[in-house]
Tab-separated table of C-alpha atoms and ligand atoms in Angstrom:
chain	number	residue	atom	x	y	z
W	1	MET	CA	-6.953	16.177	-18.019
W	2	ARG	CA	-8.296	14.069	-15.190
W	3	ILE	CA	-7.683	10.901	-13.180
W	4	GLY	CA	-9.070	7.891	-15.048
W	5	ARG	CA	-9.350	4.375	-13.720
W	6	ALA	CA	-7.554	3.504	-10.493
W	7	ALA	CA	-7.002	0.283	-8.583
W	8	GLY	CA	-5.269	-0.935	-5.458
W	9	VAL	CA	-4.547	-4.499	-4.420
W	10	THR	CA	-2.588	-6.051	-1.585
W	11	ASP	CA	-1.628	-9.688	-1.114
W	12	THR	CA	0.085	-11.577	1.711
W	13	GLY	CA	2.318	-13.371	-0.787
W	14	LEU	CA	3.258	-17.020	-0.464
W	15	GLN	CA	5.664	-17.030	2.483
W	16	ARG	CA	4.478	-14.492	5.069
W	17	LEU	CA	1.923	-15.312	7.723
W	18	ARG	CA	0.375	-11.859	7.756
W	19	ASN	CA	-0.001	-8.883	5.513
W	20	GLU	CA	1.761	-5.856	7.000
W	21	ASP	CA	1.246	-3.676	3.917
W	22	ALA	CA	-1.573	-1.166	3.552
W	23	PHE	CA	-2.699	1.150	0.768
W	24	VAL	CA	-4.932	4.120	0.036
W	25	CYS	CA	-6.740	4.477	-3.299
W	26	GLU	CA	-8.874	7.576	-2.799
W	27	PRO	CA	-8.453	9.862	-5.816
W	28	PRO	CA	-6.773	12.309	-5.886
W	29	LEU	CA	-4.703	10.646	-3.142
W	30	PHE	CA	-2.923	7.322	-3.471
W	31	ALA	CA	-0.474	5.648	-1.092
W	32	VAL	CA	1.353	2.465	-0.179
W	33	ALA	CA	2.723	1.606	3.284
W	34	ASP	CA	4.874	-1.391	4.263
W	35	GLY	CA	5.004	-1.896	8.025
W	36	MET	CA	7.691	-3.355	10.275
W	37	GLY	CA	7.716	-4.375	13.934
W	38	GLY	CA	7.025	-7.272	16.243
W	39	ALA	CA	3.725	-9.007	16.928
W	40	ARG	CA	1.216	-7.212	14.707
W	41	ALA	CA	2.990	-3.875	15.145
W	42	GLY	CA	3.999	-3.601	11.480
W	43	GLU	CA	0.368	-3.983	10.524
W	44	VAL	CA	-0.587	-1.330	13.099
W	45	ALA	CA	2.047	1.098	11.805
W	46	ALA	CA	1.108	0.682	8.134
W	47	ARG	CA	-2.587	1.036	8.815
W	48	LEU	CA	-2.151	4.023	11.138
W	49	ALA	CA	-0.205	5.706	8.350
W	50	ALA	CA	-2.832	4.883	5.729
W	51	ALA	CA	-5.674	6.028	7.989
W	52	ALA	CA	-3.876	9.289	8.764
W	53	LEU	CA	-3.813	10.030	5.020
W	54	GLU	CA	-7.242	8.747	4.180
W	55	GLU	CA	-9.162	11.031	6.535
W	56	PRO	CA	-7.871	14.480	5.548
W	57	GLY	CA	-6.252	13.503	2.241
W	58	ARG	CA	-8.865	15.095	0.032
W	59	ALA	CA	-8.094	18.524	1.416
W	60	ALA	CA	-4.401	18.248	0.466
W	61	ARG	CA	-3.493	20.469	-2.464
W	62	ASP	CA	0.265	20.812	-2.697
W	63	SER	CA	3.619	19.483	-1.652
W	64	ASP	CA	3.512	21.263	1.736
W	65	ASP	CA	0.104	19.722	2.487
W	66	LEU	CA	1.425	16.296	1.551
W	67	VAL	CA	4.538	16.597	3.733
W	68	GLY	CA	2.248	17.784	6.551
W	69	LEU	CA	0.040	14.702	6.136
W	70	ILE	CA	3.016	12.361	6.232
W	71	ALA	CA	4.455	14.179	9.279
W	72	GLU	CA	1.083	13.727	10.999
W	73	ALA	CA	1.103	10.016	10.145
W	74	ASN	CA	4.620	9.818	11.594
W	75	ARG	CA	3.496	11.538	14.817
W	76	ARG	CA	0.546	9.170	15.279
W	77	ILE	CA	2.689	6.047	14.898
W	78	TRP	CA	5.426	7.436	17.141
W	79	GLU	CA	2.957	8.381	19.895
W	80	ARG	CA	1.175	5.036	19.678
W	81	SER	CA	4.499	3.217	19.976
W	82	LEU	CA	5.333	5.226	23.130
W	83	ALA	CA	1.927	4.496	24.651
W	84	ASP	CA	1.850	0.781	23.840
W	85	PRO	CA	5.010	-1.219	24.682
W	86	LEU	CA	3.875	-4.053	22.407
W	87	THR	CA	4.327	-1.745	19.442
W	88	ALA	CA	7.645	-0.198	20.547
W	89	GLY	CA	9.928	0.377	17.579
W	90	MET	CA	7.253	-0.170	14.953
W	91	GLY	CA	7.488	1.780	11.738
W	92	THR	CA	6.438	1.811	8.132
W	93	THR	CA	7.437	2.979	4.704
W	94	MET	CA	5.109	5.412	2.969
W	95	THR	CA	4.951	6.463	-0.656
W	96	VAL	CA	2.152	8.860	-1.560
W	97	ALA	CA	0.968	10.390	-4.835
W	98	LEU	CA	-1.292	13.447	-4.794
W	99	VAL	CA	-2.742	14.336	-8.195
W	100	ALA	CA	-3.710	17.850	-9.289
W	101	PRO	CA	-5.345	17.048	-12.650
W	102	GLU	CA	-6.196	20.690	-13.442
W	103	SER	CA	-2.485	21.542	-13.539
W	104	GLY	CA	-1.288	18.163	-14.828
W	105	LYS	CA	0.928	17.613	-11.804
W	106	VAL	CA	1.498	14.709	-9.453
W	107	THR	CA	3.240	15.374	-6.142
W	108	ILE	CA	5.078	12.454	-4.589
W	109	GLY	CA	5.888	12.175	-0.883
W	110	HIS	CA	8.182	9.339	0.106
W	111	VAL	CA	9.908	7.651	3.057
W	112	GLY	CA	11.473	4.157	2.921
W	113	ASP	CA	11.769	1.649	0.090
W	114	SER	CA	8.283	1.426	-1.329
W	115	ARG	CA	8.363	2.966	-4.798
W	116	ALA	CA	6.590	5.236	-7.257
W	117	TYR	CA	6.995	4.591	-10.995
W	118	LEU	CA	5.840	6.450	-14.079
W	119	LEU	CA	4.759	4.328	-17.040
W	120	ARG	CA	4.742	6.285	-20.294
W	121	ASP	CA	4.793	5.014	-23.876
W	122	GLY	CA	5.633	1.486	-22.794
W	123	ALA	CA	8.668	2.622	-20.766
W	124	ILE	CA	9.020	2.619	-16.994
W	125	GLU	CA	10.826	5.170	-14.825
W	126	GLN	CA	11.433	4.841	-11.096
W	127	LEU	CA	10.500	8.205	-9.569
W	128	THR	CA	11.522	7.628	-5.946
W	129	THR	CA	14.918	6.847	-4.460
W	130	ASP	CA	14.923	3.973	-1.971
W	131	HIS	CA	15.946	4.892	1.561
W	132	SER	CA	17.659	1.564	1.958
W	133	LEU	CA	21.023	0.154	2.862
W	134	VAL	CA	21.581	-1.354	-0.576
W	135	ALA	CA	20.532	1.856	-2.370
W	136	GLU	CA	23.151	3.744	-0.354
W	137	LEU	CA	25.781	1.113	-1.143
W	138	VAL	CA	24.918	1.369	-4.853
W	139	GLN	CA	25.126	5.178	-4.698
W	140	GLY	CA	28.505	4.876	-2.971
W	141	GLY	CA	29.744	2.536	-5.698
W	142	MET	CA	30.154	-0.381	-3.302
W	143	LEU	CA	27.464	-2.547	-4.930
W	144	THR	CA	26.208	-2.868	-8.472
W	145	PRO	CA	22.427	-2.614	-9.002
W	146	GLU	CA	22.479	-6.339	-9.889
W	147	GLU	CA	24.258	-7.220	-6.625
W	148	ALA	CA	21.767	-5.054	-4.732
W	149	GLU	CA	18.860	-7.077	-6.160
W	150	ARG	CA	20.221	-10.263	-4.603
W	151	HIS	CA	21.655	-8.738	-1.421
W	152	PRO	CA	20.465	-10.510	1.763
W	153	GLN	CA	19.962	-7.130	3.457
W	154	ARG	CA	17.961	-5.654	0.593
W	155	SER	CA	14.939	-5.129	2.878
W	156	ALA	CA	16.918	-3.048	5.380
W	157	ILE	CA	15.685	0.529	5.274
W	158	THR	CA	17.466	3.629	6.494
W	159	ARG	CA	14.414	5.870	6.905
W	160	ALA	CA	10.956	4.961	8.183
W	161	LEU	CA	7.786	6.562	9.464
W	162	GLY	CA	7.088	6.305	13.190
W	163	THR	CA	10.506	5.363	14.539
W	164	GLU	CA	11.445	8.950	15.515
W	165	PRO	CA	9.378	11.953	16.628
W	166	ASP	CA	10.152	13.698	13.335
W	167	VAL	CA	10.737	12.374	9.855
W	168	ASP	CA	12.544	13.660	6.794
W	169	VAL	CA	10.189	13.329	3.800
W	170	ASP	CA	11.290	13.354	0.150
W	171	ALA	CA	8.752	15.456	-1.756
W	172	PHE	CA	8.763	16.455	-5.416
W	173	THR	CA	6.354	17.146	-8.245
W	174	ILE	CA	6.252	15.692	-11.753
W	175	GLU	CA	4.289	16.724	-14.820
W	176	VAL	CA	1.979	14.124	-16.312
W	177	VAL	CA	0.214	13.838	-19.672
W	178	PRO	CA	-2.873	11.891	-20.766
W	179	GLY	CA	-1.967	8.238	-21.201
W	180	ASP	CA	0.437	8.180	-18.262
W	181	LEU	CA	0.084	5.543	-15.577
W	182	VAL	CA	1.495	5.996	-12.081
W	183	LEU	CA	2.355	2.894	-10.081
W	184	LEU	CA	2.988	2.759	-6.334
W	185	CYS	CA	4.212	-0.512	-4.863
W	186	SER	CA	5.808	-2.122	-1.847
W	187	ASP	CA	9.164	-3.908	-2.125
W	188	GLY	CA	7.268	-7.203	-2.342
W	189	LEU	CA	6.796	-6.291	-6.002
W	190	SER	CA	10.032	-4.446	-6.786
W	191	THR	CA	12.332	-7.097	-5.287
W	192	MET	CA	10.469	-9.908	-7.071
W	193	VAL	CA	9.790	-8.452	-10.517
W	194	ALA	CA	12.308	-6.442	-12.568
W	195	ASP	CA	11.205	-2.983	-13.747
W	196	GLU	CA	11.115	-3.941	-17.444
W	197	ARG	CA	8.975	-6.948	-16.615
W	198	VAL	CA	6.618	-4.701	-14.605
W	199	ALA	CA	6.226	-2.493	-17.700
W	200	SER	CA	5.480	-5.452	-19.959
W	201	VAL	CA	2.961	-6.942	-17.509
W	202	VAL	CA	1.110	-3.593	-17.450
W	203	GLU	CA	1.141	-3.443	-21.273
W	204	ASP	CA	-0.058	-7.050	-21.524
W	205	ALA	CA	-2.967	-6.148	-19.223
W	206	GLY	CA	-4.008	-3.499	-21.754
W	207	ARG	CA	-2.919	-0.746	-19.327
W	208	ASP	CA	-6.109	-1.446	-17.353
W	209	PRO	CA	-5.171	-0.563	-13.743
W	210	ALA	CA	-7.312	-3.273	-12.114
W	211	ARG	CA	-6.148	-6.038	-14.452
W	212	ALA	CA	-2.557	-4.849	-14.333
W	213	ALA	CA	-2.522	-4.675	-10.513
W	214	ASP	CA	-3.783	-8.265	-10.256
W	215	ALA	CA	-1.298	-9.418	-12.901
W	216	LEU	CA	1.606	-7.748	-11.055
W	217	VAL	CA	0.697	-9.482	-7.794
W	218	GLU	CA	0.496	-12.747	-9.736
W	219	ALA	CA	3.927	-12.068	-11.257
W	220	ALA	CA	5.467	-11.423	-7.799
W	221	ASN	CA	3.956	-14.635	-6.453
W	222	ALA	CA	5.129	-16.543	-9.518
W	223	GLN	CA	8.678	-15.465	-8.567
W	224	GLY	CA	8.243	-16.900	-5.070
W	225	GLY	CA	6.076	-14.262	-3.350
W	226	VAL	CA	8.514	-13.986	-0.441
W	227	ASP	CA	6.986	-10.738	0.853
W	228	ASN	CA	3.646	-8.991	1.068
W	229	VAL	CA	2.856	-7.404	-2.307
W	230	THR	CA	0.952	-4.156	-2.703
W	231	VAL	CA	0.215	-2.356	-5.949
W	232	VAL	CA	-1.688	0.892	-6.540
W	233	LEU	CA	-2.133	2.046	-10.135
W	234	PHE	CA	-3.938	5.005	-11.658
W	235	GLU	CA	-4.150	6.532	-15.099
W	236	ILE	CA	-4.222	10.107	-16.341
W	237	VAL	CA	-6.693	10.665	-19.173
W	238	GLU	CA	-8.075	13.466	-21.339
W	239	GLY	CA	-11.085	15.344	-20.034
W	240	GLU	CA	-12.277	17.839	-17.490
W	241	PRO	CA	-11.295	17.182	-13.876
W	242	GLU	CA	-14.228	16.178	-11.730
W	243	ALA	CA	-15.373	18.875	-9.295
W	244	SER	CA	-13.940	18.094	-5.892
W	245	GLU	CA	-16.537	16.783	-3.517
W	246	PRO	CA	-17.686	19.165	-0.811
W	247	GLY	CA	-16.796	18.291	2.768
W	248	GLY	CA	-14.510	15.528	3.878
W	249	ARG	CA	-14.802	11.950	4.917
W	250	ALA	CA	-16.438	11.425	8.270
W	251	ALA	CA	-14.008	8.763	9.382
W	252	SER	CA	-11.355	6.424	8.139
W	253	THR	CA	-12.452	3.109	6.680
W	254	ILE	CA	-9.082	1.581	7.515
W	255	GLU	CA	-9.204	-0.629	10.571
W	256	VAL	CA	-6.122	-0.499	12.755
W	257	PRO	CA	-5.633	-3.836	14.534
W	258	SER	CA	-4.758	-4.039	18.203
W	259	VAL	CA	-1.658	-5.921	19.281
W	260	ALA	CA	-2.522	-8.861	21.516
W	261	ALA	CA	0.028	-9.871	24.138
W	262	ALA	CA	-0.323	-13.526	23.169
W	263	ASP	CA	0.373	-12.881	19.495
W	264	PRO	CA	3.659	-14.661	18.702
W	265	GLY	CA	4.878	-12.274	16.048
W	266	ARG	CA	8.274	-11.390	14.707
W	267	GLY	CA	10.790	-9.208	16.516
W	268	GLY	CA	9.900	-6.063	18.392
W	269	ALA	CA	9.441	-7.578	21.853
W	270	PRO	CA	9.184	-5.020	24.616
W	271	GLY	CA	12.650	-3.920	25.644
W	272	THR	CA	14.124	-4.365	22.198
W	273	ASP	CA	14.266	-1.658	19.605
W	274	GLY	CA	11.549	-3.409	17.647
W	275	HIS	CA	13.680	-4.214	14.659
W	276	ASP	CA	13.665	-7.612	13.098
W	277	GLU	CA	15.399	-9.855	15.597
W	278	GLU	CA	16.750	-12.031	12.782
W	279	THR	CA	18.577	-9.051	11.383
W	280	PRO	CA	22.195	-8.760	12.535
W	281	ALA	CA	23.015	-5.754	14.712
W	282	ASP	CA	22.711	-2.919	12.273
W	283	PRO	CA	21.764	0.743	12.445
W	284	VAL	CA	18.918	0.210	10.034
W	285	SER	CA	15.547	-1.447	10.169
W	286	THR	CA	14.190	-4.385	8.292
W	287	HIS	CA	10.577	-4.618	7.411
W	288	GLY	CA	8.513	-7.530	6.307
W	289	ALA	CA	6.865	-10.136	8.441
W	290	GLY	CA	6.428	-13.792	9.051
W	291	LYS	CA	9.961	-14.880	9.813
W	292	GLY	CA	9.211	-15.192	13.548
W	293	GLY	CA	7.024	-18.262	13.052
W	294	ARG	CA	10.044	-20.328	12.009
W	295	LEU	CA	11.874	-20.654	15.329
W	296	PRO	CA	8.959	-22.245	17.263
W	297	ALA	CA	8.333	-24.522	14.263
W	298	LEU	CA	11.979	-25.587	14.240
W	299	LEU	CA	11.888	-26.316	17.984
W	300	LEU	CA	8.725	-28.398	17.483
W	301	VAL	CA	10.371	-30.437	14.723
W	302	LEU	CA	13.460	-30.981	16.896
W	303	GLY	CA	11.222	-32.060	19.793
W	304	VAL	CA	9.380	-34.573	17.631
W	305	LEU	CA	12.692	-35.970	16.333
W	306	VAL	CA	14.102	-36.385	19.864
W	307	LEU	CA	10.880	-38.040	21.055
W	308	GLY	CA	10.864	-40.352	18.024
W	309	THR	CA	14.470	-41.389	18.700
W	310	LEU	CA	13.677	-42.135	22.363
W	311	VAL	CA	10.621	-44.251	21.420
W	312	LEU	CA	12.691	-46.143	18.839
W	313	TYR	CA	15.499	-46.736	21.364
W	314	TRP	CA	12.959	-47.937	23.936
W	315	GLY	CA	11.437	-50.313	21.359
W	316	ILE	CA	14.831	-51.709	20.364
W	317	SER	CA	16.004	-52.120	23.951
W	318	ARG	CA	12.937	-54.275	24.676
C	1	MG	MG1	7.868	-5.440	2.107
Protein backbone atom coordinates (compact mmCIF):
# COMPACT_ATOMS: atom_id res chain seq x y z
CA MET A 1 0.00 0.00 0.00
CA ARG A 2 1.02 3.63 -0.24
CA ILE A 3 0.06 7.15 0.81
CA GLY A 4 -2.58 8.54 -1.57
CA ARG A 5 -3.86 12.08 -1.65
CA ALA A 6 -3.00 14.39 1.24
CA ALA A 7 -4.04 17.90 2.19
CA GLY A 8 -3.45 20.43 4.93
CA VAL A 9 -5.35 23.62 5.63
CA THR A 10 -5.25 26.17 8.41
CA ASP A 11 -7.66 29.02 9.07
CA THR A 12 -7.69 31.86 11.60
CA GLY A 13 -11.36 31.21 12.35
CA LEU A 14 -13.87 33.98 12.93
CA GLN A 15 -12.88 35.35 16.34
CA ARG A 16 -9.08 35.28 16.65
CA LEU A 17 -6.87 38.07 15.38
CA ARG A 18 -4.01 35.79 14.39
CA ASN A 19 -3.42 32.22 13.43
CA GLU A 20 -1.17 30.51 15.98
CA ASP A 21 -1.59 27.04 14.45
CA ALA A 22 0.88 25.48 12.04
CA PHE A 23 0.99 22.22 10.11
CA VAL A 24 3.29 19.97 8.12
CA CYS A 25 2.04 17.98 5.12
CA GLU A 26 5.20 16.38 3.76
CA PRO A 27 4.52 12.68 3.11
CA PRO A 28 5.41 10.46 4.87
CA LEU A 29 5.33 13.01 7.70
CA PHE A 30 2.28 14.96 8.80
CA ALA A 31 1.81 17.22 11.82
CA VAL A 32 -0.36 19.82 13.50
CA ALA A 33 0.83 22.36 16.10
CA ASP A 34 -1.30 24.80 18.12
CA GLY A 35 0.80 27.50 19.77
CA MET A 36 0.29 29.47 22.98
CA GLY A 37 2.02 32.52 24.43
CA GLY A 38 1.94 36.29 24.47
CA ALA A 39 2.55 38.69 21.60
CA ARG A 40 3.23 36.45 18.60
CA ALA A 41 4.98 33.84 20.75
CA GLY A 42 2.36 31.15 20.14
CA GLU A 43 2.89 31.57 16.43
CA VAL A 44 6.67 31.36 16.95
CA ALA A 45 6.36 28.19 19.04
CA ALA A 46 4.05 26.41 16.60
CA ARG A 47 6.16 27.30 13.60
CA LEU A 48 9.45 26.41 15.31
CA ALA A 49 7.94 23.01 16.06
CA ALA A 50 6.71 22.52 12.50
CA ALA A 51 10.04 23.64 11.03
CA ALA A 52 11.96 21.29 13.34
CA LEU A 53 9.95 18.39 11.89
CA GLU A 54 9.90 19.52 8.31
CA GLU A 55 13.67 19.65 7.83
CA PRO A 56 14.75 16.17 8.96
CA GLY A 57 11.32 14.52 8.91
CA ARG A 58 11.91 12.46 5.80
CA ALA A 59 14.73 10.58 7.46
CA ALA A 60 12.49 9.46 10.35
CA ARG A 61 11.65 5.77 10.17
CA ASP A 62 10.26 4.61 13.49
CA SER A 63 8.78 5.59 16.80
CA ASP A 64 12.20 6.38 18.33
CA ASP A 65 13.02 8.70 15.42
CA LEU A 66 9.68 10.44 15.83
CA VAL A 67 10.10 10.95 19.58
CA GLY A 68 13.61 12.27 18.85
CA LEU A 69 12.20 14.78 16.35
CA ILE A 70 9.60 16.01 18.80
CA ALA A 71 12.21 16.25 21.59
CA GLU A 72 14.36 18.34 19.23
CA ALA A 73 11.40 20.61 18.48
CA ASN A 74 10.85 20.96 22.23
CA ARG A 75 14.52 21.89 22.78
CA ARG A 76 14.44 24.56 20.06
CA ILE A 77 11.34 26.26 21.48
CA TRP A 78 12.65 26.06 25.04
CA GLU A 79 16.03 27.56 24.09
CA ARG A 80 14.42 30.30 22.02
CA SER A 81 12.15 31.20 24.94
CA LEU A 82 15.19 31.48 27.24
CA ALA A 83 17.04 33.66 24.74
CA ASP A 84 14.14 35.98 23.92
CA PRO A 85 12.18 37.38 26.90
CA LEU A 86 9.29 38.33 24.60
CA THR A 87 8.66 34.65 24.01
CA ALA A 88 9.09 33.50 27.63
CA GLY A 89 6.63 30.76 28.49
CA MET A 90 5.59 30.07 24.91
CA GLY A 91 4.64 26.55 23.98
CA THR A 92 2.70 24.48 21.51
CA THR A 93 0.81 21.26 21.09
CA MET A 94 2.15 18.81 18.53
CA THR A 95 0.51 15.78 16.97
CA VAL A 96 2.55 13.97 14.34
CA ALA A 97 1.85 11.01 12.06
CA LEU A 98 4.73 9.18 10.38
CA VAL A 99 3.63 6.68 7.74
CA ALA A 100 5.56 3.53 6.80
CA PRO A 101 3.47 2.37 3.81
CA GLU A 102 5.63 -0.71 3.12
CA SER A 103 4.67 -2.15 6.51
CA GLY A 104 1.18 -0.64 6.66
CA LYS A 105 1.95 1.21 9.88
CA VAL A 106 1.40 4.76 11.06
CA THR A 107 3.32 5.97 14.10
CA ILE A 108 1.74 8.78 16.09
CA GLY A 109 3.68 11.14 18.35
CA HIS A 110 1.61 13.44 20.52
CA VAL A 111 1.79 16.21 23.13
CA GLY A 112 -1.17 18.45 24.10
CA ASP A 113 -4.76 18.52 22.89
CA SER A 114 -4.48 18.50 19.13
CA ARG A 115 -5.80 15.16 17.90
CA ALA A 116 -5.26 12.27 15.52
CA TYR A 117 -8.29 10.34 14.23
CA LEU A 118 -8.67 7.24 12.09
CA LEU A 119 -11.56 7.22 9.63
CA ARG A 120 -12.43 3.71 8.46
CA ASP A 121 -15.62 2.43 6.85
CA GLY A 122 -17.52 5.60 7.67
CA ALA A 123 -16.63 5.40 11.38
CA ILE A 124 -14.29 7.68 13.29
CA GLU A 125 -11.92 6.75 16.12
CA GLN A 126 -9.92 9.20 18.21
CA LEU A 127 -6.38 7.80 18.39
CA THR A 128 -4.77 10.29 20.77
CA THR A 129 -5.62 11.12 24.37
CA ASP A 130 -5.84 14.85 25.11
CA HIS A 131 -3.32 16.15 27.63
CA SER A 132 -5.88 18.57 28.97
CA LEU A 133 -7.50 19.53 32.22
CA VAL A 134 -10.95 18.41 31.10
CA ALA A 135 -9.65 15.07 29.75
CA GLU A 136 -8.12 14.38 33.17
CA LEU A 137 -11.36 15.35 34.91
CA VAL A 138 -13.30 13.01 32.59
CA GLN A 139 -10.82 10.19 33.27
CA GLY A 140 -11.19 10.82 37.00
CA GLY A 141 -14.98 10.64 36.70
CA MET A 142 -15.45 14.25 37.76
CA LEU A 143 -16.87 15.41 34.41
CA THR A 144 -18.92 13.70 31.75
CA PRO A 145 -17.63 13.93 28.15
CA GLU A 146 -20.64 16.18 27.41
CA GLU A 147 -19.76 18.53 30.29
CA ALA A 148 -16.14 18.57 29.10
CA GLU A 149 -17.26 19.79 25.65
CA ARG A 150 -18.82 22.90 27.18
CA HIS A 151 -16.30 23.44 29.99
CA PRO A 152 -14.89 27.01 30.07
CA GLN A 153 -11.40 25.61 30.71
CA ARG A 154 -11.55 23.11 27.86
CA SER A 155 -8.54 24.75 26.17
CA ALA A 156 -6.32 24.34 29.24
CA ILE A 157 -3.60 21.82 28.48
CA THR A 158 -1.49 19.88 30.94
CA ARG A 159 1.42 19.05 28.62
CA ALA A 160 3.01 21.23 25.95
CA LEU A 161 6.12 21.45 23.82
CA GLY A 162 8.67 24.11 24.74
CA THR A 163 7.62 24.98 28.28
CA GLU A 164 10.22 22.69 29.93
CA PRO A 165 13.69 21.53 28.88
CA ASP A 166 12.35 18.00 28.37
CA VAL A 167 8.98 16.72 27.28
CA ASP A 168 7.10 13.47 27.75
CA VAL A 169 5.83 12.33 24.33
CA ASP A 170 3.02 9.81 23.78
CA ALA A 171 4.12 7.54 20.92
CA PHE A 172 2.35 4.50 19.50
CA THR A 173 1.88 2.70 16.21
CA ILE A 174 -1.33 1.63 14.47
CA GLU A 175 -1.92 -0.67 11.52
CA VAL A 176 -3.68 0.83 8.53
CA VAL A 177 -5.38 -0.70 5.49
CA PRO A 178 -6.16 0.71 2.03
CA GLY A 179 -9.16 3.01 2.26
CA ASP A 180 -8.20 4.41 5.66
CA LEU A 181 -8.00 8.15 6.18
CA VAL A 182 -5.96 9.70 8.98
CA LEU A 183 -6.98 13.12 10.26
CA LEU A 184 -4.85 15.43 12.40
CA CYS A 185 -6.47 18.58 13.76
CA SER A 186 -6.15 21.36 16.29
CA ASP A 187 -8.79 21.86 18.99
CA GLY A 188 -10.32 24.59 16.83
CA LEU A 189 -11.96 21.71 14.96
CA SER A 190 -12.54 19.18 17.74
CA THR A 191 -14.16 21.66 20.15
CA MET A 192 -16.42 23.04 17.41
CA VAL A 193 -17.48 19.93 15.50
CA ALA A 194 -18.51 16.63 17.12
CA ASP A 195 -16.63 13.50 16.01
CA GLU A 196 -19.64 11.94 14.26
CA ARG A 197 -20.20 15.15 12.35
CA VAL A 198 -16.52 15.18 11.33
CA ALA A 199 -16.97 11.66 9.92
CA SER A 200 -20.08 12.64 7.96
CA VAL A 201 -18.45 15.80 6.57
CA VAL A 202 -15.53 13.68 5.30
CA GLU A 203 -17.95 11.17 3.73
CA ASP A 204 -19.98 13.98 2.14
CA ALA A 205 -16.76 15.32 0.60
CA GLY A 206 -16.30 11.95 -1.11
CA ARG A 207 -13.36 11.16 1.20
CA ASP A 208 -11.27 13.56 -0.91
CA PRO A 209 -8.69 14.96 1.56
CA ALA A 210 -8.54 18.45 0.02
CA ARG A 211 -12.31 18.85 -0.23
CA ALA A 212 -12.86 17.30 3.18
CA ALA A 213 -10.26 19.55 4.85
CA ASP A 214 -11.91 22.67 3.43
CA ALA A 215 -15.36 21.40 4.41
CA LEU A 216 -14.20 20.70 7.99
CA VAL A 217 -12.82 24.23 8.36
CA GLU A 218 -16.13 25.53 7.00
CA ALA A 219 -18.03 23.38 9.51
CA ALA A 220 -15.94 24.74 12.43
CA ASN A 221 -16.54 28.31 11.29
CA ALA A 222 -20.24 27.60 10.83
CA GLN A 223 -20.30 26.67 14.55
CA GLY A 224 -18.76 30.02 15.48
CA GLY A 225 -15.08 29.54 14.55
CA VAL A 226 -13.94 30.65 18.00
CA ASP A 227 -10.40 29.31 17.54
CA ASN A 228 -7.83 28.80 14.82
CA VAL A 229 -8.72 25.65 12.85
CA THR A 230 -6.14 23.33 11.34
CA VAL A 231 -6.82 20.09 9.50
CA VAL A 232 -4.37 17.65 7.90
CA LEU A 233 -5.82 14.63 6.10
CA PHE A 234 -4.21 11.80 4.16
CA GLU A 235 -5.40 8.55 2.69
CA ILE A 236 -3.88 5.09 2.49
CA VAL A 237 -4.42 3.39 -0.87
CA GLU A 238 -3.50 0.20 -2.71
CA GLY A 239 -0.25 0.20 -4.66
CA GLU A 240 3.49 0.14 -4.38
CA PRO A 241 5.06 2.70 -2.04
CA GLU A 242 6.96 5.38 -3.88
CA ALA A 243 10.75 5.09 -3.58
CA SER A 244 11.92 7.52 -0.94
CA GLU A 245 13.65 10.51 -2.42
CA PRO A 246 17.41 10.63 -2.04
CA GLY A 247 18.85 13.34 0.18
CA GLY A 248 16.91 15.66 2.40
CA ARG A 249 15.39 19.07 2.18
CA ALA A 250 17.90 21.89 2.07
CA ALA A 251 15.96 24.11 4.43
CA SER A 252 12.60 24.57 6.03
CA THR A 253 9.93 26.38 4.06
CA ILE A 254 8.18 27.38 7.27
CA GLU A 255 8.81 30.98 8.21
CA VAL A 256 9.13 31.63 11.92
CA PRO A 257 7.96 35.16 12.74
CA SER A 258 9.90 37.43 15.06
CA VAL A 259 8.18 38.90 18.09
CA ALA A 260 8.09 42.69 17.94
CA ALA A 261 8.17 44.58 21.23
CA ALA A 262 5.31 46.80 20.10
CA ASP A 263 3.04 43.89 19.24
CA PRO A 264 0.09 44.08 21.66
CA GLY A 265 -0.59 40.37 21.90
CA ARG A 266 -2.22 38.19 24.48
CA GLY A 267 -0.60 37.17 27.75
CA GLY A 268 3.01 36.14 28.10
CA ALA A 269 4.49 39.53 28.98
CA PRO A 270 8.06 39.38 30.20
CA GLY A 271 8.09 38.49 33.88
CA THR A 272 4.97 36.38 33.69
CA ASP A 273 4.96 32.69 33.02
CA GLY A 274 3.60 33.34 29.56
CA HIS A 275 0.28 31.66 30.12
CA ASP A 276 -2.93 33.25 29.07
CA GLU A 277 -3.41 36.16 31.44
CA GLU A 278 -7.19 35.77 31.22
CA THR A 279 -6.90 32.28 32.60
CA PRO A 280 -7.36 32.06 36.38
CA ALA A 281 -4.30 30.98 38.37
CA ASP A 282 -3.96 27.38 37.38
CA PRO A 283 -1.11 24.91 37.00
CA VAL A 284 -1.93 24.38 33.36
CA SER A 285 -1.60 26.39 30.21
CA THR A 286 -4.21 27.71 27.87
CA HIS A 287 -3.53 28.06 24.22
CA GLY A 288 -5.34 29.99 21.57
CA ALA A 289 -4.98 33.62 20.71
CA GLY A 290 -6.77 36.85 20.16
CA LYS A 291 -8.34 37.43 23.54
CA GLY A 292 -5.80 40.15 24.41
CA GLY A 293 -7.26 42.60 21.90
CA ARG A 294 -10.45 42.90 23.94
CA LEU A 295 -9.19 44.85 26.96
CA PRO A 296 -7.81 47.85 24.98
CA ALA A 297 -11.01 47.82 22.89
CA LEU A 298 -13.13 47.88 26.04
CA LEU A 299 -11.11 50.79 27.47
CA LEU A 300 -11.55 52.68 24.18
CA VAL A 301 -15.32 52.17 24.27
CA LEU A 302 -15.44 53.32 27.90
CA GLY A 303 -13.37 56.39 27.00
CA VAL A 304 -15.69 57.31 24.15
CA LEU A 305 -18.74 56.89 26.42
CA VAL A 306 -17.23 59.12 29.14
CA LEU A 307 -16.27 61.76 26.56
CA GLY A 308 -19.75 61.62 25.01
CA THR A 309 -21.37 62.10 28.42
CA LEU A 310 -19.14 65.11 29.17
CA VAL A 311 -19.94 66.73 25.79
CA LEU A 312 -23.66 66.14 26.35
CA TYR A 313 -23.47 67.60 29.88
CA TRP A 314 -21.57 70.62 28.55
CA GLY A 315 -24.21 71.11 25.83
CA ILE A 316 -27.08 70.86 28.30
CA SER A 317 -25.45 73.18 30.83
CA ARG A 318 -25.17 75.87 28.14
MG1 LIG B 1 -6.50 25.92 19.45
